[in-house]
Each structure stands twice: as structure tokens, then as C-alpha cells.
Coordinates of C-alpha atoms in Angstrom, one line a residue:
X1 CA 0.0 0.0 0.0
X2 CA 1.1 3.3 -1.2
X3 CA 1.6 6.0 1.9
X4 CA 0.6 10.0 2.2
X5 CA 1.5 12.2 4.9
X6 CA 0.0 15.7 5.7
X7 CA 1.1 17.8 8.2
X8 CA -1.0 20.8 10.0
X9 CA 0.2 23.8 12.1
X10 CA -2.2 26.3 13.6
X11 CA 0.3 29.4 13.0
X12 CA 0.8 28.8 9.3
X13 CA -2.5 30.2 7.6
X14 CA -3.5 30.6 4.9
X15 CA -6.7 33.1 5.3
X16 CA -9.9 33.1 6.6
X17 CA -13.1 30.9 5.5
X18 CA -14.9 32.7 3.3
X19 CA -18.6 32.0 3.2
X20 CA -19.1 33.5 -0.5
X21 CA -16.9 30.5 -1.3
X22 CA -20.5 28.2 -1.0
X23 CA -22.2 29.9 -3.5
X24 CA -24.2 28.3 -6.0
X25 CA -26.4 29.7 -9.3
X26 CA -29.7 29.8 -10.7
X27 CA -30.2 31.0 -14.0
X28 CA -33.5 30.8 -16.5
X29 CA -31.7 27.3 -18.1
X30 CA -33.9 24.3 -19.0
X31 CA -35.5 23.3 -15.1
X32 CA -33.2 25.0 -12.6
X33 CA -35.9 27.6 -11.9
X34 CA -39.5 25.9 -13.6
X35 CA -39.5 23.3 -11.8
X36 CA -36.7 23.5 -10.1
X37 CA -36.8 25.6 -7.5
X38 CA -40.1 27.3 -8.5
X39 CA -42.9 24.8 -9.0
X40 CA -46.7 26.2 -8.0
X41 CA -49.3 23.4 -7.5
X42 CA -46.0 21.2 -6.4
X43 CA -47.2 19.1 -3.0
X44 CA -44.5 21.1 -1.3
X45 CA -45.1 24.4 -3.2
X46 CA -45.9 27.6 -0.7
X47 CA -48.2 30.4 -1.9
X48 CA -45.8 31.9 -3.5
X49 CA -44.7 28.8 -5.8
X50 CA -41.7 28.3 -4.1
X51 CA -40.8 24.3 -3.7
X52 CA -40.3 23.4 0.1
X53 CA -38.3 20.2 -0.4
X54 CA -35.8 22.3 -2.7
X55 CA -35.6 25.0 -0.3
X56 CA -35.0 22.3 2.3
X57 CA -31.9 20.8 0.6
X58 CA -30.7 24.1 -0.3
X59 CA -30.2 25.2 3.2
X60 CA -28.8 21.4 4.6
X61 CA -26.6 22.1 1.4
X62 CA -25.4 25.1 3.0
X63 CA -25.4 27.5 0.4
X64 CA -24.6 30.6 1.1
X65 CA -25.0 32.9 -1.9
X66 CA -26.7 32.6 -5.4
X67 CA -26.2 33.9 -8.4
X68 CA -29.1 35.3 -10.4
X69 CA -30.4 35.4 -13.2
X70 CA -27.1 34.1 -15.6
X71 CA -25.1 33.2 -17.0
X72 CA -25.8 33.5 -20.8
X73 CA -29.6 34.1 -20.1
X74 CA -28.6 37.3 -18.9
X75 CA -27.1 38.6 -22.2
X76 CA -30.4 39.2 -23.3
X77 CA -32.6 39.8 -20.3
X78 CA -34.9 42.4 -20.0
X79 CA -35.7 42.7 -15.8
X80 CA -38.5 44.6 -16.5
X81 CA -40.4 41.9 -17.8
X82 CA -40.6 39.9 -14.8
X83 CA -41.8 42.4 -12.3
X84 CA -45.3 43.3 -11.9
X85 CA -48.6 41.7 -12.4
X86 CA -47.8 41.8 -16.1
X87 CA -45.1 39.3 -17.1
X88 CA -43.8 39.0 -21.3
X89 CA -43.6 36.4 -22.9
X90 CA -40.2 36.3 -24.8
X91 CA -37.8 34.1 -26.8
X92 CA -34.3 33.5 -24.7
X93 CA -31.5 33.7 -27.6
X94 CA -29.2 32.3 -25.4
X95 CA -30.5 28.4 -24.6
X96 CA -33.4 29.2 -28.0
X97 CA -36.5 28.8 -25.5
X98 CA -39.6 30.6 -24.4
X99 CA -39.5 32.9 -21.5
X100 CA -42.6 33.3 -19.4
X101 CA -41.1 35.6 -16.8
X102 CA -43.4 33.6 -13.8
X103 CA -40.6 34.1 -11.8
X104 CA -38.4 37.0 -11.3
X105 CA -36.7 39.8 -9.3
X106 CA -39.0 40.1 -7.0
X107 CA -39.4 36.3 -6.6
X108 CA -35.6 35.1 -6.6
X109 CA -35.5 37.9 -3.7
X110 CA -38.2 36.3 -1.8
X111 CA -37.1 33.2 -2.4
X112 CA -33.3 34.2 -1.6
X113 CA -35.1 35.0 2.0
X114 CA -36.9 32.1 2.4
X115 CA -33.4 29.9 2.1
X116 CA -31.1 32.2 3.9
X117 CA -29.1 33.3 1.3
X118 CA -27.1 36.1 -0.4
X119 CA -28.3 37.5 -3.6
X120 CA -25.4 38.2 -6.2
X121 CA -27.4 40.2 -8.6
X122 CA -25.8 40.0 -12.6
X123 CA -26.7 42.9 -15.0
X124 CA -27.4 42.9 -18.7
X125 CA -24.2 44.6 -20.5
X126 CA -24.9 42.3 -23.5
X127 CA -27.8 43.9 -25.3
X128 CA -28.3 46.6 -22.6
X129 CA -26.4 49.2 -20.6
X130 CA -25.8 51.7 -18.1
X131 CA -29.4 53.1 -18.0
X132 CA -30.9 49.8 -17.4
X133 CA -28.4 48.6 -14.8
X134 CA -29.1 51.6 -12.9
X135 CA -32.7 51.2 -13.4
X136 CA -32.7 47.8 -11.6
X137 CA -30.3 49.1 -8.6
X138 CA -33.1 51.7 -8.3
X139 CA -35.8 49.0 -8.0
X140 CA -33.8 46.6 -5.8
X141 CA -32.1 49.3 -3.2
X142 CA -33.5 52.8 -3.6
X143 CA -35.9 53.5 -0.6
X144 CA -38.7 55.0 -2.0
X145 CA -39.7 58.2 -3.9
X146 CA -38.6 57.2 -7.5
X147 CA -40.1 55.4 -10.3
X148 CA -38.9 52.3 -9.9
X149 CA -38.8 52.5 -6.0
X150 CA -42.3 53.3 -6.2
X151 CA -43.0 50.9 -8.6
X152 CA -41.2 48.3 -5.9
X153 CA -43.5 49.5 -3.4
X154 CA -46.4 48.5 -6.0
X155 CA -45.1 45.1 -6.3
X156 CA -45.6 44.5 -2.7
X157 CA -42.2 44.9 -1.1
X158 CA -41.9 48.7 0.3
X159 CA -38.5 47.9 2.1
X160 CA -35.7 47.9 -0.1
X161 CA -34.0 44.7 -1.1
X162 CA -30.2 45.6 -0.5
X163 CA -28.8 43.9 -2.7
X164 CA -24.9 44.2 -2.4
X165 CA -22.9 42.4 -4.9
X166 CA -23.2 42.4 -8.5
X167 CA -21.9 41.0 -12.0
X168 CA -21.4 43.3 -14.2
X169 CA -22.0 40.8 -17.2
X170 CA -21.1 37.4 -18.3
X171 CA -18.8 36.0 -20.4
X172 CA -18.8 38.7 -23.2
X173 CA -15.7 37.6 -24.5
X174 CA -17.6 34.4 -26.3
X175 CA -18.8 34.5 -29.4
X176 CA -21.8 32.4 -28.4
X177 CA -23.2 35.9 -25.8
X178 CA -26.2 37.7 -27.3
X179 CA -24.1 40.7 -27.5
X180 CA -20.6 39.8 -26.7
X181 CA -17.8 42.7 -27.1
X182 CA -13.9 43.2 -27.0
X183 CA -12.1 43.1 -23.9
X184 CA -11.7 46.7 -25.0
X185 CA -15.5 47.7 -25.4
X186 CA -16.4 45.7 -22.2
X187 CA -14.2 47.2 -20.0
X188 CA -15.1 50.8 -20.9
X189 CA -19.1 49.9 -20.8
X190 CA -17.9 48.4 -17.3
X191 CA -16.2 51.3 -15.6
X192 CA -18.9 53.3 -16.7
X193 CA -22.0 50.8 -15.2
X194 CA -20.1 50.7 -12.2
X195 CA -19.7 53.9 -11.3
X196 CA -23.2 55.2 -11.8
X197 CA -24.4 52.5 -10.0
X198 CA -22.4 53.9 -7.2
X199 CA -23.4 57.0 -7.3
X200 CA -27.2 56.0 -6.5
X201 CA -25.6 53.6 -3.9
X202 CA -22.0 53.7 -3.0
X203 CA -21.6 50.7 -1.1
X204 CA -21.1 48.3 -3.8
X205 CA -19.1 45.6 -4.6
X206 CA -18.9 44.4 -8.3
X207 CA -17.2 41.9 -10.4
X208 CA -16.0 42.3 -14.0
X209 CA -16.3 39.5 -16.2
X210 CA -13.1 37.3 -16.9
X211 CA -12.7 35.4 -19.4
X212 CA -15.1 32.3 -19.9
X213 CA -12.1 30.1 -19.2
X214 CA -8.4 28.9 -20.1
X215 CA -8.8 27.5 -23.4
X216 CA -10.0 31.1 -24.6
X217 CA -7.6 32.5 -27.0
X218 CA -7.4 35.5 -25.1
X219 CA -7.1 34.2 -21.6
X220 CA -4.7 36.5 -19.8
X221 CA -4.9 39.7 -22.2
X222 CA -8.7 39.9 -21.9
X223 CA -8.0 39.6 -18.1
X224 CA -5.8 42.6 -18.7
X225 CA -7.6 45.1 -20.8
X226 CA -10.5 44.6 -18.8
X227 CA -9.0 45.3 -15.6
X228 CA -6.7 48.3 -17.0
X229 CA -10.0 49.7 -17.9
X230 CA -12.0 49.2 -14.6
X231 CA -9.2 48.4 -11.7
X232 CA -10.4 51.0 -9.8
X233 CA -14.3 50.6 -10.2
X234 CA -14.6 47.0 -9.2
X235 CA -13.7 44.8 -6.4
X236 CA -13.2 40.8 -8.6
X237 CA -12.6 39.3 -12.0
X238 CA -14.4 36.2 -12.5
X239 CA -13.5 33.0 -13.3
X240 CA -15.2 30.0 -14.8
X241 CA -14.3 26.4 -15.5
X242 CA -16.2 23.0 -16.0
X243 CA -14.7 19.9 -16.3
X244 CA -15.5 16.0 -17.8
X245 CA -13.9 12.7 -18.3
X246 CA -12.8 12.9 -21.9
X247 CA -12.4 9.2 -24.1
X248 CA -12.1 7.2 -20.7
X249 CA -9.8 9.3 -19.3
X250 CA -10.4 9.0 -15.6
X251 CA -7.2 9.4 -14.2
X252 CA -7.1 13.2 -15.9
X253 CA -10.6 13.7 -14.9
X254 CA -9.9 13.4 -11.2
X255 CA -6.5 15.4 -11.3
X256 CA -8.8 18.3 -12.7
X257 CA -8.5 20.7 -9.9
X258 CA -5.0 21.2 -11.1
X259 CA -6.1 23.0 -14.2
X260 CA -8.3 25.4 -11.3
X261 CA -5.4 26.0 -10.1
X262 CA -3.6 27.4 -12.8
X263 CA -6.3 29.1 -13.5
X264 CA -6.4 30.9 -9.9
X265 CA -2.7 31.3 -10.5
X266 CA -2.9 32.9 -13.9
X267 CA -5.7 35.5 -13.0
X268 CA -4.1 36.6 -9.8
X269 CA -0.7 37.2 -11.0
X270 CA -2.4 39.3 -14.5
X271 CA -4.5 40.8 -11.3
X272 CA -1.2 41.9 -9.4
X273 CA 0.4 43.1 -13.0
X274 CA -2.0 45.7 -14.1
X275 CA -2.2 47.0 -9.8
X276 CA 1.5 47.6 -10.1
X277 CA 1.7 49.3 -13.7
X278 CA -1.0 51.7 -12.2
X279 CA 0.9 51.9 -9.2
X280 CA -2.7 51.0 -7.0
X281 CA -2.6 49.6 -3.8
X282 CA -5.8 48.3 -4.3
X283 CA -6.0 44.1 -4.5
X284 CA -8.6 42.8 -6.8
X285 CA -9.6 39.3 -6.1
X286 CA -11.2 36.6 -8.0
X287 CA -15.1 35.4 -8.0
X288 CA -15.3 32.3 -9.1
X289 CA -18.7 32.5 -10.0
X290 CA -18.9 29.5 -12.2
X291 CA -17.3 26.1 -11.5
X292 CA -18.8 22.3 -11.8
X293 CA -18.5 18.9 -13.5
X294 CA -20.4 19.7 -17.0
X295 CA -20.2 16.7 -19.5
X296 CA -20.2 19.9 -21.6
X297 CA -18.9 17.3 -24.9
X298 CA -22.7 15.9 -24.8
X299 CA -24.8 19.0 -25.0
X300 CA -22.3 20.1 -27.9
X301 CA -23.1 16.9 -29.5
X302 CA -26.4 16.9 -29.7
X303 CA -28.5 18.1 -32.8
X304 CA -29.4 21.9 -32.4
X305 CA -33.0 22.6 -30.8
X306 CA -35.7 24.0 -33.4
X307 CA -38.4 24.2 -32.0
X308 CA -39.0 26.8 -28.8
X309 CA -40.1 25.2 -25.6
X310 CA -40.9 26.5 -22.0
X311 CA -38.4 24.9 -19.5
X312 CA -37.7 22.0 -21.6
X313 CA -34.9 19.4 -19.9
X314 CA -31.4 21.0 -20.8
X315 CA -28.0 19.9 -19.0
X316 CA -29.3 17.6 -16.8
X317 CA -26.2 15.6 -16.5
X318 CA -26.7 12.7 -13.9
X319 CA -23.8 13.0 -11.2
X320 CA -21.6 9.5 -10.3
X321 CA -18.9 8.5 -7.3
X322 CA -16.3 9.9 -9.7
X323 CA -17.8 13.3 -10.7
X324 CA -18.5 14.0 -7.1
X325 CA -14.7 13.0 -5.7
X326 CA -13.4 15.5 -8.2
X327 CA -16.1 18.8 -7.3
X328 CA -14.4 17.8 -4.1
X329 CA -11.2 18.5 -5.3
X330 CA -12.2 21.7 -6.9
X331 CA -13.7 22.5 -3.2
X332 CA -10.2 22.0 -1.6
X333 CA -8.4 24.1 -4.4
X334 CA -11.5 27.0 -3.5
X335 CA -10.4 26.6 0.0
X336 CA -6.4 26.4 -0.7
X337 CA -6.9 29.9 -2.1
X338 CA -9.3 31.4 -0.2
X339 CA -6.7 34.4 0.5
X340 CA -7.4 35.8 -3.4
X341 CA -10.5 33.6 -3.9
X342 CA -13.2 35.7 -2.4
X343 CA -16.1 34.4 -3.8
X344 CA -17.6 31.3 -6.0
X345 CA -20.7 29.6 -7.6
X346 CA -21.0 26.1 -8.4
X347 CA -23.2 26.3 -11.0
X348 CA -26.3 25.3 -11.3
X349 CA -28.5 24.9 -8.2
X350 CA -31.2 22.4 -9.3
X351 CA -31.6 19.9 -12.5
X352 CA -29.3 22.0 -14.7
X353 CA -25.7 20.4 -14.3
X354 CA -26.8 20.7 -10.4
X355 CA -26.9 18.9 -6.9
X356 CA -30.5 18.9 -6.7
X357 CA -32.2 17.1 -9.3
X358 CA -35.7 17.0 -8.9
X359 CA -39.2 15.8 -11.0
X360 CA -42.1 18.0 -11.9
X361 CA -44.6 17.0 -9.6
X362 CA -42.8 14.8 -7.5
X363 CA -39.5 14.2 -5.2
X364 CA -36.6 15.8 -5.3
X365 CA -33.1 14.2 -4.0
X366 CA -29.8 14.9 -3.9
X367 CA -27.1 14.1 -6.3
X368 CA -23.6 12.6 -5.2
X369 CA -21.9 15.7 -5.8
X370 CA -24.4 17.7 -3.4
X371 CA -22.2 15.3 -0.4
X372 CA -18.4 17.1 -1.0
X373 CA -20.4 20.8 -0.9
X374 CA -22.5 20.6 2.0
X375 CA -19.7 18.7 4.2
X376 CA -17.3 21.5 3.3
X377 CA -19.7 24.3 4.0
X378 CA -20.7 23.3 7.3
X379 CA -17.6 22.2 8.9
X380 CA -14.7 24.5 7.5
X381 CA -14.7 27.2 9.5
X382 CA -12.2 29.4 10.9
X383 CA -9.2 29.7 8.9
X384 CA -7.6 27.8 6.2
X385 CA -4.5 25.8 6.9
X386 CA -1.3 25.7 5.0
X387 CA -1.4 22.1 4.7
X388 CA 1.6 20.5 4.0
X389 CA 0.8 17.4 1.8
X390 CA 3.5 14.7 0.7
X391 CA 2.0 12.2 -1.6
X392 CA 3.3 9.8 -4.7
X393 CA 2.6 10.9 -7.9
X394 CA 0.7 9.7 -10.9
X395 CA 1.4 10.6 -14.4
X396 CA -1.8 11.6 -16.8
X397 CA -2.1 12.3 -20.2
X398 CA -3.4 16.1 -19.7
X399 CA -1.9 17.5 -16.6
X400 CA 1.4 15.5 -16.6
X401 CA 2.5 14.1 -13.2
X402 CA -0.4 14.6 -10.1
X403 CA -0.5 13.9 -6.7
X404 CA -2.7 10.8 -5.7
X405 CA -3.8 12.7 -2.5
X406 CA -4.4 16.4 -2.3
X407 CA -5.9 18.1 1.2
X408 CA -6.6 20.6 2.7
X409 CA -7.3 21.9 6.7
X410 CA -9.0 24.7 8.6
X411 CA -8.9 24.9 12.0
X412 CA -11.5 27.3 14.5
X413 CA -9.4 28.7 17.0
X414 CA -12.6 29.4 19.1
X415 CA -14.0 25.6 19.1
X416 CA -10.3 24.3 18.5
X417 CA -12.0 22.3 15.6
X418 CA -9.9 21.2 13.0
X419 CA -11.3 19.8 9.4
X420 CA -9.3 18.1 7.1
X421 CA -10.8 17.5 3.7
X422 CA -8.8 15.0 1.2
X423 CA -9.5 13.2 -1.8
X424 CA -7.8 10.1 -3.4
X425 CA -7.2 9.7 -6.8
X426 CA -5.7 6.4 -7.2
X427 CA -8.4 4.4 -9.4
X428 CA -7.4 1.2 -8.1
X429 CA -5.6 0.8 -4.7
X430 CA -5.8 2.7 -1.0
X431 CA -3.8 5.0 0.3
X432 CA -2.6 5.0 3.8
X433 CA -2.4 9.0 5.0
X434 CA -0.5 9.8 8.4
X435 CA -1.9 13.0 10.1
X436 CA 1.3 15.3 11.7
X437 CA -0.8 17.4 14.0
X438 CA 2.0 17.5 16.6
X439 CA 2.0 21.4 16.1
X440 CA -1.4 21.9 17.7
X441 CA 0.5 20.9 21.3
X442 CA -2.3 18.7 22.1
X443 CA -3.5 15.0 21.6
X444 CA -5.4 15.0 18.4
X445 CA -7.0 11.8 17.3
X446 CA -9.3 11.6 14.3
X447 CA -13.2 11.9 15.1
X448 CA -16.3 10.7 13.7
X449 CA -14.6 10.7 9.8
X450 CA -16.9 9.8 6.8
X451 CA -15.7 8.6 3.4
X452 CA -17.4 8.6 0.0
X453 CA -16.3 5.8 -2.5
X454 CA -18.3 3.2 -4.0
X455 CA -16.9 -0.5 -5.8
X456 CA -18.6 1.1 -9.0
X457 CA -16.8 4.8 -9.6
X458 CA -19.6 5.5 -12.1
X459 CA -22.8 4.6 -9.5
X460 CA -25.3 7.3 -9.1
X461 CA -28.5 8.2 -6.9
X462 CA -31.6 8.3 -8.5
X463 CA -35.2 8.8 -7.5
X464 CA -35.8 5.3 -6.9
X465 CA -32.2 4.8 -5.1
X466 CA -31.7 8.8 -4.0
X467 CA -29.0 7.5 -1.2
X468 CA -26.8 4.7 -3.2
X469 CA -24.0 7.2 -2.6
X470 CA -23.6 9.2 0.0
X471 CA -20.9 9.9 2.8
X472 CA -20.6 6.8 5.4
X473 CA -18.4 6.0 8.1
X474 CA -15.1 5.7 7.5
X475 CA -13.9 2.1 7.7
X476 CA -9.6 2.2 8.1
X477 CA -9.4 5.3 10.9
X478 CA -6.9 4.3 13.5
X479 CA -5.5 7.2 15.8
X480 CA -3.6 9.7 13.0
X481 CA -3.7 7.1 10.4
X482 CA -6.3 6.5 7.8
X483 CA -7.0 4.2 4.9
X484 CA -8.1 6.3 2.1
X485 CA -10.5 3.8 -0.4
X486 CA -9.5 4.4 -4.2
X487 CA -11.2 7.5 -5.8
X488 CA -12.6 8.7 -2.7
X489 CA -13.7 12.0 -1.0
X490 CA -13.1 11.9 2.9
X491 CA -14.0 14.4 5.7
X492 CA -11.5 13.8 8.3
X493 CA -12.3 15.8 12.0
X494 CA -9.7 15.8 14.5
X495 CA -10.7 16.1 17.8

């Protein structure tokens, strides 16, 4: 048996937890939101067509911010439409369906109450501009005495909604964006959204869209130009990135966090360039406001849609043992750089490439890679650890040599709690891992520690089996020493 070793130290940190790192997303794509997590006449539906069950495993999921409403959707969304007792009826560009506009600001605000949530607003720079941006911060936050603060007040809600962080954008380098622009065009449009936004409300915090990942041509320099153009006006740069087993290509798959990290890398350090040429002592972080396993190969493959549906079924990828050990390893690379990292969205929430997966009129149930998310979320707190792993290595055909164990730690000073979080990627042999906690000065032993691996890396849950794969308890724990199952996720708490 192969060994790992990962050592632990309270004073080498790496930054706080941040909570914005458990975001998820919900945008008007196939059944994330019909159906989803808006369903009236559902069994569980409350008067205001909300599902109960999805709300349910939305807060034991532990989210802690969405992301509304896209996205692509976005590109070409007109807000106004789905306000008011009078909703339009239009055709979404973006995913070539019809949009009722049932559910909108007003709802994903309510709804963002009900589950105890942030809303991370997004803003049409696509097809639209400054004026309407500003028109929908007026609606959201102004407190009254205005048009659209009035016209708020109509809609039912007289107390402003707050609304703090916003997107200004998405992915308007791609050609595929109802709209999309130059890095040079979409940084100037930018600058200028964000700062009259500020001026109706200056506590803001906004994010400039990134490029929509690595393999763009102009990864880097649109990173660049964008930032040269709006350094000052906003507070992140997104980034996005999906990943997939490619031609049975598992042991790639599940070293995929290592192309995050680059990623995270890369960003930063064009970040940290442009804030020295303008000699600004201003940091701008990332928001990595889309990330997931998206078997993106199959929705490319399939024959265009022609005809235009209501919430037809789009993306609804079904989630196995594998996919969910590797959106753990994206989760520990989140957590690894939580000192630049400052917020993310795993995207969707429900049905659409999401944990939740749910049927119109019936159950809903978690997927396997809902297990990694909500383990994470609830039990890393405090700070992030600088966590020292040493691991053997495994060569694959995209990333070159990765380790077969990666982990990470936080620790509570307040509770003494310490997490560790660790995935194996070894597809067919355990791994021993020796804790070093020595530095904590105290008698550590592992606690109640839960694994997630399965004999069949490909098994899934489903409606009629919605708990085949799920974390259980772990089987080779003795003292600081654990046997880590081959492609596994583990959640490791010493006490």
C-alpha cells in the first residue's frame, strides 16, 4: 500500500473561511428555476410557488450565496419583464426557448429570503447598458420616492432589497453571448455601469467578467484590458471552468482541480500586473462564479434545438462517485486559495448540471456531488490551513504528473475544531495518510470521519435509489492514520 503524509500547524494560515466561497447559481436554463426551484401546485409548493423540499436541501446544502439570473440568459434579459402583475412572454436567444417571466426579481429575492441566502445580482451589459443597470439598482435598493422605487413598493415589497454584490456581465468575451464585445469595449461599458451605480448607492461591490475560461484564446490579455479599464471601479474578476472525463480518461478527470489551479494562478498574477503598472494599492480578487462537472462534450453533440419550448430538460447531466470525488477536489483548491478567492458559484443549483435534481410533480433528491459541498460548507470554518501534503505521484495524459492525494485543513481557534478535507485519486488501490498534528501541542485523534467511494466509480442516486452514494463512516481510521478507499472524497475531523 502506497503512503501520504499531511502535516497541520495552527500558525501557518492561509486566510480566513470565506462563506461567499459556497455559493451556488440559478439562472432561466432548462429546469433550474421551472421546476426547479419554483414549482406552483407542487405538493411542497408555498403560496408563493416556491418548492419546500428544494428550499430544504438548499439550506442542509449550505449555500450561502446565489447567483441570479445568468449566465448566458442574462445577455439578453430584460428585468423589466418579470416584475409586476404583467409578465412577457419572450424568446431567450441564449438556450433558443420561451420565457414566461413567472418568476423573477422580485421572486428570486423572496425566495433568496426564504433559504437564507445572499443575492449576487448580474446585470445585462450584452444587449443593454448603463441606464438599465441603474434602473434595476433603483428598483432593488433605492428606498422610495422614485419610479422604480415606487413601482417596488407596487409590487408589494416597500422595504428595499439591499442587494450588495453584482456581475457586471457574463462572459462577453464568447462568441456564443447575445451581444458579446472586446475586452476593449467591455471594459469601458464596465467602468462606466459601475460607477453610476455607485453613485445612486455607493456601497457596492462588483465583479467584471473574466474570461469564460483557459482554453480562450485571449485568456490572460482579456483579463488585462478589462482590468486596465475598470481596476479602480470594481472589487473581482471572474473566473469560470467546468470539467468532464474525456475518451475514458479517468485518471485526468480526477486530477482536474490542477487546471483550477492554474487558473487561480494565472488571474491573480495578470491581477497583481495591471495593480503595479498603475501603481494601485488596491487588490482585486477573483469570483469564481462558475465552476462544476459539466459533461459539456454531450450537450455540444447533440442536434441543435428547433423548435421553442418553455423549461424544456437541458443539461441535466446525472452526477456519479467519480464526478463528485473531483467537485471535491475543486472545493479544496477553492479553499487552498481562499486568500485571493473571495467568492464562487458552483453552477447550477437544481436539475441543470446541479446537486439537486428534482421531477415536476414529484421528489426531489440529492445528487452525489451535493455530499463534497454541504460537508465543506458546514464544517470548514475558521481559517484555512497551509497544509503540507506529501503524496506519490501519478502521471496523466493532460496534466502531466499529479499527486494521488491532495488536502486541505481549517482549523477554529474558538472551538479548537480542525477539518481536514482530502481526496484520493488512485483508481485502483488505498492509500494510507499519516496526520502530523504534533504542532497543535495537544493530543489530536481523528473523530467521527466519513468517506465517499463506491466498488462502481460510475454509480449514481436516483429517484428510486436517492441515497446509493452518500458519505458513510469511515472504515480504516486508526488514531492519525487512515486508509483512504481508491477514488474517494473523505472528511476527516480531529478532535
Amino acid at each position: 500500500m502506497q503512503h501520504a503524509k499531511v502535516t497541520l500547524d495552527p500558525a501557518f494560515t492561509i486566510a480566513p473561511v470565506r462563506r461567499r466561497t459556497f455559493g451556488s447559481f440559478v439562472e432561466h436554463l432548462g429546469r433550474c428555476v421551472y421546476t426547479g426551484i419554483y414549482e406552483p401546485g407542487h405538493p411542497t409548493a408555498d403560496p408563493d410557488g416556491f418548492r419546500q423540499d428544494v428550499l430544504a436541501l438548499t439550506r442542509e446544502l449550505g449555500v450561502s450565496m446565489v447567483r441570479y439570473p445568468g449566465g448566458n440568459f442574462v445577455s439578453g434579459y430584460r428585468w423589466e419583464d418579470g416584475v409586476g402583475p404583467h409578465r412577457i412572454k419572450r424568446p431567450d436567444l441564449a438556450w433558443h426557448t420561451i420565457e414566461t417571466n413567472r418568476f423573477g426579481t422580485d421572486e428570486f429575492l423572496r425566495w433568496c429570503g426564504r433559504a437564507g441566502v445572499e443575492p449576487m445580482m448580474a446585470v445585462n451589459l450584452g444587449t443593454r447598458g448603463v441606464a438599465e443597470a441603474v434602473d434595476l439598482l433603483e428598483y432593488t435598493n433605492h428606498p422610495g420616492g422614485t419610479h422604480f422605487s415606487d413601482l417596488r413598493a407596487a409590487n408589494g415589497r416597500a422595504k428595499p432589497y439591499d442587494v450588495r454584490l453584482w456581475c457586471l456581465g457574463n462572459e462577453l468575451d464568447g462568441p456564443w453571448q447575445v451581444g458579446f464585445k472586446t475586452a476593449r469595449e467591455y471594459g469601458r461599458l464596465a467602468a462606466q455601469t459601475a460607477r453610476a451605480m455607485r453613485m445612486l448607492d455607493p456601497d457596492l461591490s462588483f465583479v467584471a467578467v473574466g474570461s469564460s475560461g483557459s482554453a480562450m484564446p485571449e485568456f490572460g490579455t482579456w483579463e488585462a484590458e478589462v482590468l486596465a479599464a475598470t481596476y479602480e471601479e470594481v472589487d473581482m474578476i471572474s473566473a469560470h471552468a467546468y470539467y468532464e472525463e474525456v475518451d475514458g480518461d479517468l485518471g485526468s478527470f480526477l486530477a482536474s482541480n490542477l487546471d483550477m489551479e492554474h487558473v487561480i494562478r494565472s488571474v491573480t498574477a495578470t491581477a497583481d500586473h495591471i495593480g503595479a503598472r498603475l501603481k494601485s494599492r488596491k487588490q482585486i480578487n477573483i469570483s469564481f462564479d462558475e465552476w462544476n462537472v459539466w459533461y459539456l462534450s454531450r450537450f455540444q453533440n447533440q442536434p441543435p434545438i428547433t423548435t421553442w419550448e418553455t423549461a424544456p430538460r437541458q443539461l441535466e447531466d446525472i452526477y456519479s462517485v467519480a464526478d463528485a470525488v473531483v467537485v471535491g477536489s475543486l472545493l479544496i483548491s477553492l479553499l487552498r486559495h481562499s486568500d485571493r478567492v473571495e467568492a464562487a458559484c458552483q453552477a447550477q443549483l437544481a436539475n441543470v448540471i446541479g446537486p439537486i435534481f428534482t421531477e415536476p410533480g414529484g421528489r426531489a433528491w440529492r445528487q452525489t456531488i451535493f455530499h463534497p459541498f454541504a460537508q465543506a460548507s458546514r464544517l470548514a470554518r475558521g481559517t484555512v490551513l497551509r497544509t503540507a501534503v506529501s503524496s506519490p505521484a501519478y502521471e496523466t495524459p493532460k496534466f502531466g504528473d499529479a499527486p494521488l492525494v491532495d488536502a486541505v485543513a481549517t482549523h477554529d481557534p474558538e472551538t479548537g475544531a480542525v477539518a481536514l478535507f482530502v481526496v484520493n485519486r488512485s483508481i485502483d488501490a488505498p492509500v494510507r495518510l499519516t496526520i502530523d498534528a504534533r504542532a497543535f501541542g495537544r493530543e489530536l485523534r481523528v473523530g467521527d470521519a466519513t468517506v465517499l467511494a463506491d466498488d462502481d466509480v460510475y454509480a449514481v442516486n436516483t429517484a428510486d435509489a436517492p441515497d446509493r452514494v452518500a458519505p458513510r463512516p469511515h472504515p480504516g481510521v486508526s488514531a492519525l492514520d487512515v486508509v483512504l478507499p481508491p477514488v474517494s472524497w473523505s472528511v476527516i475531523p480531529l478532535a
